[in-house]
Tab-separated table of C-alpha atoms and ligand atoms in Angstrom:
chain	number	residue	atom	x	y	z
A	1	MET	CA	-6.142	15.280	9.666
A	2	ASN	CA	-6.062	11.788	9.600
A	3	VAL	CA	-7.299	9.828	6.233
A	4	ILE	CA	-10.842	8.863	7.911
A	5	GLU	CA	-11.560	12.390	8.694
A	6	ARG	CA	-10.368	13.940	5.438
A	7	ILE	CA	-12.860	11.158	3.520
A	8	GLU	CA	-15.668	12.486	5.562
A	9	SER	CA	-14.925	15.899	5.526
A	10	ALA	CA	-14.116	16.316	1.461
A	11	LYS	CA	-16.797	17.562	-0.959
A	12	GLY	CA	-15.458	15.411	-3.521
A	13	PRO	CA	-13.512	12.423	-4.360
A	14	LEU	CA	-9.662	12.593	-2.813
A	15	PHE	CA	-6.431	12.314	-4.778
A	16	SER	CA	-3.749	10.167	-2.997
A	17	PHE	CA	-0.333	8.349	-3.730
A	18	GLU	CA	1.622	6.143	-2.590
A	19	VAL	CA	6.019	6.422	-2.858
A	20	ILE	CA	8.646	4.032	-2.177
A	21	PRO	CA	11.922	4.835	-0.447
A	22	PRO	CA	14.511	5.574	-2.280
A	23	LEU	CA	17.534	2.351	-2.551
A	24	LYS	CA	19.848	2.461	0.179
A	25	GLY	CA	22.689	5.255	-1.327
A	26	VAL	CA	20.223	7.275	-2.970
A	27	GLY	CA	19.482	10.317	-1.423
A	28	ILE	CA	16.070	11.721	-0.916
A	29	GLU	CA	16.340	14.608	-3.422
A	30	THR	CA	15.399	11.821	-5.892
A	31	LEU	CA	12.041	10.934	-4.018
A	32	PHE	CA	11.232	14.532	-3.485
A	33	LYS	CA	11.793	14.844	-7.566
A	34	ALA	CA	9.174	12.488	-7.925
A	35	ILE	CA	6.709	13.844	-5.806
A	36	ASP	CA	6.857	17.361	-6.774
A	37	PRO	CA	5.039	16.869	-10.293
A	38	LEU	CA	2.091	15.534	-8.515
A	39	ILE	CA	1.579	18.384	-5.259
A	40	ASP	CA	-0.207	20.852	-7.259
A	41	LEU	CA	-2.714	18.125	-7.631
A	42	LYS	CA	-3.319	18.840	-3.911
A	43	PRO	CA	-2.751	15.256	-2.679
A	44	SER	CA	-4.773	14.511	0.469
A	45	PHE	CA	-2.523	11.930	1.861
A	46	ILE	CA	1.074	10.175	0.616
A	47	ASN	CA	1.594	6.577	1.254
A	48	VAL	CA	5.135	5.443	2.104
A	49	THR	CA	5.777	1.756	1.584
A	50	TYR	CA	8.071	-0.347	4.026
A	51	HIS	CA	10.385	-2.819	2.759
A	52	ARG	CA	11.289	-5.548	4.674
A	53	GLU	CA	15.063	-7.511	4.668
A	54	GLU	CA	16.056	-9.958	2.054
A	55	PHE	CA	19.120	-11.957	1.442
A	56	VAL	CA	21.638	-11.445	-0.855
A	57	TYR	CA	24.524	-13.666	-1.977
A	58	LYS	CA	27.802	-11.944	-1.557
A	59	LYS	CA	30.829	-13.262	-3.677
A	60	ARG	CA	33.751	-14.005	-0.831
A	61	GLU	CA	37.397	-15.419	-1.476
A	62	LYS	CA	37.989	-18.821	-3.212
A	63	GLY	CA	34.430	-18.344	-4.620
A	64	TYR	CA	32.506	-18.952	-1.207
A	65	LEU	CA	29.365	-17.095	-1.357
A	66	GLU	CA	27.579	-15.191	1.898
A	67	LYS	CA	24.235	-15.253	2.560
A	68	VAL	CA	23.667	-11.380	3.863
A	69	SER	CA	20.535	-10.091	5.037
A	70	MET	CA	19.949	-6.186	4.257
A	71	ARG	CA	17.137	-3.852	3.822
A	72	LYS	CA	17.574	-2.410	0.298
A	73	ARG	CA	14.823	0.340	0.933
A	74	PRO	CA	15.155	1.361	4.647
A	75	GLY	CA	13.776	4.807	6.128
A	76	THR	CA	10.172	4.728	5.639
A	77	VAL	CA	9.197	6.534	8.911
A	78	SER	CA	11.783	9.036	8.341
A	79	ILE	CA	10.449	9.660	4.608
A	80	CYS	CA	7.115	10.145	6.670
A	81	ALA	CA	8.768	13.050	8.582
A	82	ALA	CA	10.517	14.545	5.591
A	83	ILE	CA	7.601	14.725	3.452
A	84	GLN	CA	5.103	16.205	6.460
A	85	HIS	CA	7.740	18.774	7.116
A	86	ARG	CA	8.722	19.589	3.383
A	87	TYR	CA	5.030	19.606	1.913
A	88	SER	CA	2.515	19.720	4.833
A	89	ILE	CA	0.997	16.911	3.420
A	90	ASP	CA	-0.229	14.120	5.905
A	91	THR	CA	1.436	10.644	5.285
A	92	VAL	CA	0.302	7.036	5.910
A	93	PRO	CA	3.468	4.766	6.883
A	94	HIS	CA	2.998	1.312	5.830
A	95	LEU	CA	3.584	-1.033	8.712
A	96	ILE	CA	3.981	-4.649	8.293
A	97	CYS	CA	3.899	-7.780	10.355
A	98	GLY	CA	7.304	-9.452	8.703
A	99	GLY	CA	10.147	-8.561	10.320
A	100	PHE	CA	8.782	-7.171	13.428
A	101	THR	CA	8.495	-8.305	16.939
A	102	LYS	CA	5.275	-7.398	18.541
A	103	GLU	CA	7.795	-4.773	20.763
A	104	GLU	CA	9.476	-3.543	17.858
A	105	THR	CA	5.909	-2.853	16.237
A	106	GLU	CA	5.292	-1.224	19.500
A	107	ASN	CA	8.227	1.102	19.350
A	108	ALA	CA	7.642	2.091	15.835
A	109	LEU	CA	4.141	3.434	16.669
A	110	ILE	CA	5.503	5.164	19.377
A	111	ASP	CA	8.383	6.768	16.721
A	112	LEU	CA	5.295	7.865	14.765
A	113	ASP	CA	3.039	9.538	17.247
A	114	PHE	CA	6.264	11.117	18.595
A	115	LEU	CA	6.566	12.459	15.536
A	116	GLY	CA	2.804	13.498	14.847
A	117	ILE	CA	2.054	10.989	12.242
A	118	ASN	CA	-1.091	9.393	13.193
A	119	ASN	CA	-1.947	7.396	10.112
A	120	VAL	CA	-0.893	3.616	9.522
A	121	LEU	CA	-1.750	1.350	6.508
A	122	ALA	CA	-1.201	-2.180	8.697
A	123	LEU	CA	-0.101	-5.381	6.193
A	124	ARG	CA	1.083	-8.387	6.662
A	125	GLY	CA	3.704	-8.121	4.437
A	126	ASP	CA	4.997	-10.369	1.474
A	127	PRO	CA	7.226	-13.319	1.995
A	128	ILE	CA	10.861	-12.269	1.991
A	129	LYS	CA	11.775	-12.598	-1.683
A	130	THR	CA	14.109	-15.910	-1.642
A	131	GLU	CA	11.437	-17.807	0.433
A	132	THR	CA	8.141	-19.354	-0.861
A	133	HIS	CA	5.847	-18.427	1.723
A	134	PHE	CA	5.490	-15.986	4.679
A	135	SER	CA	6.862	-16.843	7.851
A	136	PRO	CA	6.143	-14.856	10.998
A	137	THR	CA	8.873	-13.378	12.822
A	138	GLU	CA	9.598	-15.109	16.248
A	139	GLY	CA	7.520	-12.535	19.049
A	140	GLY	CA	5.713	-11.092	15.905
A	141	HIS	CA	2.122	-11.401	14.145
A	142	ALA	CA	1.262	-13.926	11.364
A	143	HIS	CA	-1.622	-11.737	9.760
A	144	ALA	CA	-2.416	-8.210	9.321
A	145	VAL	CA	-5.666	-8.495	11.474
A	146	ASP	CA	-3.173	-8.954	14.840
A	147	LEU	CA	-0.984	-6.043	13.879
A	148	VAL	CA	-4.419	-3.815	13.642
A	149	LYS	CA	-5.436	-4.985	17.362
A	150	GLN	CA	-2.033	-4.059	18.431
A	151	ILE	CA	-2.822	-0.712	17.106
A	152	ASN	CA	-6.329	-0.803	18.175
A	153	ASP	CA	-4.939	-1.699	21.786
A	154	MET	CA	-2.321	1.467	21.964
A	155	ASN	CA	-5.933	3.406	20.750
A	156	ASN	CA	-7.073	2.724	24.091
A	157	GLY	CA	-4.063	3.103	26.026
A	158	ILE	CA	-3.130	-0.541	26.136
A	159	TYR	CA	0.374	-1.492	25.801
A	160	LEU	CA	2.501	-4.867	25.851
A	161	ASP	CA	4.198	-3.856	29.205
A	162	ASP	CA	0.457	-3.847	31.495
A	163	GLU	CA	2.812	-2.477	34.474
A	164	ILE	CA	2.942	0.944	32.643
A	165	ARG	CA	1.292	3.320	34.894
A	166	GLU	CA	-1.228	5.635	33.331
A	167	PRO	CA	-0.680	4.630	29.905
A	168	TYR	CA	-1.125	7.262	27.038
A	169	PRO	CA	-3.858	6.612	24.351
A	170	THR	CA	-2.546	6.935	20.749
A	171	ASN	CA	-4.491	8.269	18.004
A	172	PHE	CA	-3.727	5.956	15.109
A	173	CYS	CA	-6.565	5.970	12.067
A	174	VAL	CA	-5.830	2.165	10.477
A	175	GLY	CA	-6.213	1.690	6.849
A	176	VAL	CA	-5.915	-2.331	5.724
A	177	ALA	CA	-5.563	-3.966	2.370
A	178	GLY	CA	-8.289	-5.502	0.262
A	179	TYR	CA	-8.071	-7.672	-3.387
A	180	PRO	CA	-10.445	-7.275	-5.640
A	181	GLU	CA	-9.205	-10.233	-7.535
A	182	ARG	CA	-8.571	-12.201	-3.981
A	183	HIS	CA	-5.490	-12.462	-2.646
A	184	PHE	CA	-3.137	-14.836	-3.969
A	185	GLU	CA	-2.703	-17.157	-0.722
A	186	SER	CA	-6.351	-17.415	-0.317
A	187	PRO	CA	-8.491	-20.258	-1.524
A	188	HIS	CA	-11.565	-18.657	-2.357
A	189	MET	CA	-12.907	-15.160	-2.280
A	190	ASP	CA	-15.594	-15.909	0.583
A	191	LEU	CA	-12.622	-16.701	3.002
A	192	ASP	CA	-10.506	-13.536	1.761
A	193	ILE	CA	-13.747	-11.457	2.266
A	194	ARG	CA	-14.222	-12.936	5.957
A	195	TYR	CA	-10.632	-12.271	7.047
A	196	LEU	CA	-11.102	-8.512	5.453
A	197	LYS	CA	-14.020	-8.244	7.743
A	198	ASP	CA	-11.804	-9.557	10.847
A	199	LYS	CA	-9.485	-6.696	10.097
A	200	ILE	CA	-12.677	-4.041	10.024
A	201	GLU	CA	-14.150	-5.615	13.038
A	202	ALA	CA	-10.259	-5.233	14.790
A	203	GLY	CA	-10.548	-1.776	14.256
A	204	ALA	CA	-9.570	-1.055	10.519
A	205	GLN	CA	-11.118	2.294	9.176
A	206	TYR	CA	-11.214	2.196	5.367
A	207	ILE	CA	-9.607	-0.158	2.800
A	208	VAL	CA	-6.930	0.560	0.273
A	209	THR	CA	-7.025	-1.940	-2.716
A	210	GLN	CA	-4.475	-3.856	-4.533
A	211	LEU	CA	-4.251	-2.540	-8.373
A	212	PHE	CA	-6.438	-3.723	-10.782
A	213	PHE	CA	-7.325	-2.381	-14.312
A	214	ASP	CA	-10.286	-4.088	-14.995
A	215	ASN	CA	-13.492	-1.994	-13.136
A	216	LYS	CA	-15.811	-4.965	-13.111
A	217	LYS	CA	-13.753	-6.567	-10.437
A	218	PHE	CA	-13.633	-3.733	-8.259
A	219	PHE	CA	-17.597	-2.854	-8.434
A	220	ALA	CA	-18.256	-6.865	-7.897
A	221	PHE	CA	-15.634	-6.613	-4.940
A	222	ARG	CA	-17.251	-3.685	-3.154
A	223	ASP	CA	-20.612	-5.027	-3.751
A	224	ARG	CA	-19.288	-8.247	-2.147
A	225	CYS	CA	-18.097	-6.416	1.015
A	226	TRP	CA	-21.145	-4.523	1.343
A	227	GLN	CA	-23.434	-7.543	1.449
A	228	GLU	CA	-21.059	-9.073	4.185
A	229	GLY	CA	-21.595	-5.985	6.371
A	230	ILE	CA	-18.191	-4.035	5.803
A	231	ARG	CA	-19.367	-0.836	5.737
A	232	VAL	CA	-16.188	1.494	5.575
A	233	PRO	CA	-14.569	3.384	2.362
A	234	ILE	CA	-12.868	1.479	0.015
A	235	ILE	CA	-10.397	3.378	-1.963
A	236	PRO	CA	-9.785	1.699	-5.599
A	237	GLY	CA	-5.488	1.702	-6.285
A	238	ILE	CA	-4.574	2.418	-9.589
A	239	LYS	CA	-1.159	1.611	-11.250
A	240	PRO	CA	-0.774	2.556	-15.066
A	241	ILE	CA	0.861	0.612	-17.098
A	242	GLU	CA	4.228	2.443	-17.893
A	243	ARG	CA	6.484	0.019	-20.319
A	244	LEU	CA	5.892	-2.965	-22.498
A	245	SER	CA	7.384	-5.441	-20.200
A	246	HIS	CA	4.711	-4.531	-17.350
A	247	LEU	CA	2.116	-6.367	-19.748
A	248	THR	CA	3.529	-9.446	-18.092
A	249	PHE	CA	5.468	-8.340	-15.061
A	250	MET	CA	1.996	-7.081	-13.369
A	251	PRO	CA	0.171	-10.680	-13.525
A	252	LYS	CA	3.234	-11.991	-12.128
A	253	PHE	CA	4.083	-10.067	-9.323
A	254	PHE	CA	0.415	-8.683	-8.226
A	255	HIS	CA	-1.424	-11.389	-9.490
A	256	VAL	CA	-4.314	-9.294	-11.720
A	257	GLU	CA	-5.418	-10.016	-14.862
A	258	ILE	CA	-5.141	-7.621	-17.804
A	259	PRO	CA	-8.128	-7.156	-19.498
A	260	GLY	CA	-8.460	-8.068	-23.089
A	261	PRO	CA	-8.541	-4.798	-24.905
A	262	LEU	CA	-5.733	-3.316	-22.943
A	263	THR	CA	-3.492	-6.283	-23.576
A	264	HIS	CA	-4.396	-6.245	-27.554
A	265	ALA	CA	-3.558	-2.451	-27.362
A	266	LEU	CA	-0.243	-3.057	-25.506
A	267	MET	CA	0.825	-5.611	-28.086
A	268	GLN	CA	0.325	-3.218	-30.947
A	269	CYS	CA	2.930	-1.196	-29.292
A	270	LYS	CA	6.266	-1.056	-30.578
A	271	SER	CA	7.782	1.069	-27.630
A	272	ASP	CA	7.871	1.946	-24.114
A	273	GLU	CA	6.617	5.446	-24.771
A	274	GLU	CA	3.898	3.834	-26.924
A	275	ALA	CA	2.854	1.552	-24.182
A	276	ARG	CA	2.785	4.821	-21.753
A	277	GLN	CA	0.196	6.446	-23.948
A	278	VAL	CA	-1.934	3.387	-23.761
A	279	GLY	CA	-1.331	2.996	-20.052
A	280	VAL	CA	-2.250	6.451	-19.759
A	281	ASP	CA	-5.310	6.263	-21.770
A	282	TRP	CA	-6.609	3.118	-19.892
A	283	GLY	CA	-5.970	4.880	-16.721
A	284	ILE	CA	-8.143	8.124	-17.284
A	285	ALA	CA	-10.832	6.261	-18.651
A	286	GLN	CA	-10.780	3.976	-15.463
A	287	CYS	CA	-10.580	6.779	-13.084
A	288	LYS	CA	-13.423	8.657	-14.452
A	289	GLU	CA	-15.458	5.611	-14.395
A	290	LEU	CA	-14.541	4.598	-10.967
A	291	LEU	CA	-15.254	8.715	-10.158
A	292	GLU	CA	-19.023	8.257	-11.833
A	293	ASN	CA	-19.274	5.189	-9.482
A	294	ASP	CA	-19.149	7.080	-6.018
A	295	VAL	CA	-15.596	6.067	-4.822
A	296	PRO	CA	-14.428	8.104	-1.671
A	297	GLY	CA	-10.863	8.820	-3.859
A	298	ILE	CA	-8.317	7.271	-6.039
A	299	HIS	CA	-4.701	5.932	-4.640
A	300	PHE	CA	-1.999	5.681	-7.241
A	301	PHE	CA	0.754	3.491	-6.975
A	302	THR	CA	3.642	5.590	-8.470
A	303	MET	CA	6.617	3.140	-7.567
A	304	GLY	CA	8.921	5.935	-7.674
A	305	LYS	CA	7.797	7.049	-11.504
A	306	SER	CA	5.534	10.146	-11.604
A	307	LYS	CA	4.995	10.677	-15.014
A	308	ALA	CA	2.045	8.398	-16.081
A	309	VAL	CA	0.641	9.445	-12.636
A	310	ARG	CA	0.735	13.009	-13.447
A	311	ALA	CA	-1.116	12.236	-16.851
A	312	ILE	CA	-3.772	10.580	-15.369
A	313	ALA	CA	-4.094	12.252	-12.315
A	314	GLY	CA	-4.050	15.849	-14.257
A	315	ALA	CA	-6.547	14.565	-16.431
A	316	ILE	CA	-8.771	13.784	-13.721
A	317	PHE	CA	-7.844	16.250	-11.014
A	318	SER	CA	-6.741	19.561	-12.264
A	319	ASP	CA	-9.906	21.300	-11.870
A	320	ARG	CA	-9.909	21.333	-8.141
B	1	FAD	P1	-3.363	-10.477	5.758
B	1	FAD	O1	-5.020	-9.515	5.692
B	1	FAD	O2	-3.002	-10.846	6.745
B	1	FAD	O3	-3.774	-11.378	4.822
B	1	FAD	C1	-2.850	-12.404	3.878
B	1	FAD	C2	-3.614	-13.644	3.635
B	1	FAD	O4	-3.407	-14.566	4.766
B	1	FAD	C3	-4.527	-13.536	2.518
B	1	FAD	O5	-4.821	-14.868	1.870
B	1	FAD	C4	-5.976	-13.674	3.686
B	1	FAD	O6	-7.011	-14.399	3.156
B	1	FAD	C5	-5.203	-14.729	4.904
B	1	FAD	N1	-5.435	-14.315	6.398
B	1	FAD	C6	-5.928	-13.167	6.575
B	1	FAD	N2	-6.159	-13.135	7.856
B	1	FAD	C7	-6.022	-14.367	8.292
B	1	FAD	C8	-6.103	-15.391	9.557
B	1	FAD	N3	-6.526	-14.887	10.562
B	1	FAD	N4	-6.196	-17.039	9.487
B	1	FAD	C9	-5.866	-17.714	8.244
B	1	FAD	N5	-5.535	-16.583	6.980
B	1	FAD	C10	-5.726	-15.221	7.035
B	1	FAD	N6	3.813	-5.201	1.350
B	1	FAD	C11	4.912	-4.747	1.765
B	1	FAD	O7	5.698	-5.926	2.313
B	1	FAD	N7	4.717	-3.400	1.803
B	1	FAD	C12	4.433	-2.549	1.925
B	1	FAD	O8	4.532	-1.358	1.849
B	1	FAD	C13	2.950	-2.838	1.108
B	1	FAD	N8	1.725	-1.926	0.797
B	1	FAD	C14	0.915	-2.445	0.515
B	1	FAD	C15	-0.194	-1.491	0.053
B	1	FAD	C16	-1.417	-1.948	-0.550
B	1	FAD	C17	-2.529	-0.956	-0.877
B	1	FAD	C18	-1.612	-3.396	-1.088
B	1	FAD	C19	-3.002	-3.959	-1.856
B	1	FAD	C20	-0.431	-4.318	-0.535
B	1	FAD	C21	0.619	-4.005	0.148
B	1	FAD	N9	1.764	-4.916	0.239
B	1	FAD	C22	3.059	-4.115	0.650
B	1	FAD	C23	1.310	-6.383	0.077
B	1	FAD	C24	0.914	-7.045	1.347
B	1	FAD	O9	1.862	-6.782	2.159
B	1	FAD	C25	0.683	-8.358	0.620
B	1	FAD	O10	-0.302	-8.311	-0.377
B	1	FAD	C26	0.736	-9.327	1.774
B	1	FAD	O11	0.874	-10.558	1.193
B	1	FAD	C27	-0.944	-9.615	2.256
B	1	FAD	O12	-0.804	-8.563	2.791
B	1	FAD	P2	-2.233	-7.893	3.768
B	1	FAD	O13	-1.796	-7.271	4.493
B	1	FAD	O14	-3.397	-8.136	3.065
B	1	FAD	O15	-2.485	-9.687	5.086
């Protein structure tokens, strides 16, 4: 069953989570160790992020620096296949525009289809770490909407090569990202929602949101989407605070606000352990309120660490 079929046939809100591929050189067992503690909570699907190349400077002879392009976290597609094989749980690979030509995208989708993976979260991707803004790859897509259109075309049997005889239609269920606090590059929420609607009209079937800590912002975003005619399920994305440094890291990297009461509680903490407990208590309260307000599920971002997610999801989903 793909994501939308799971949402539509579910008797209650779904539990799902996202993992990141291990750093190059680290074995997949490390990833399984992060997933294992969450399996008894019966996740409906597991997302696997995609990480594009970045530039690093390597020291060479005589003090010269060489700019080298490398992917530090490869393996998204094979990890999806490994998870499906090991746990018999559907996976959702993230596919991004950055770093892909249209043909490479098509080939990646063919790989996924052959592996029996029929979900995709279609994203533009962030700028390369050393760049200030996103530049599309030559021959690739500039915005997630174009990626959604390409996947939708393949679902209709339309490939880049129009000379393929009897093209086989794929059957991907496509999700896209939404931002309750607005995407950081967007000048205004009105425009961000308009582009979000374009992604739905291009064939995306559900939205997973960026992480947020203030439910009021999620509810306002959901209402706004509804007013604009966006009628697909909107799954809230939740990331627990797990250490003191998250107080500044989350706003900086995800462009989200930490509400006053959470900020004050974290500022009283003297250790990461205390901060994690505050994060877990906040996460449990946040999820309970979301579930009381009719969300199709809750999607957790683990970022490779499952302790706090386990504590929150265990409190919310363990009686199923
Ligand atoms: P888009 O929908 O293309 O939007 C990007 C910006 O362009 C927005 O400001 C939007 O308003 C604007 N825009 C959209 N369409 C148009 C248009 N037609 N014309 C002009 N402007 C337009 N990144 C990764 O690299 N790998 C991952 O695995 C990953 N997973 C993620 C998972 C989730 C749930 C979320 C919320 C984000 C994830 N990201 C990931 C980050 C994401 O790639 C970035 O936030 C990126 O900056 C935007 O991606 P998007 O798909 O929302 O882009």
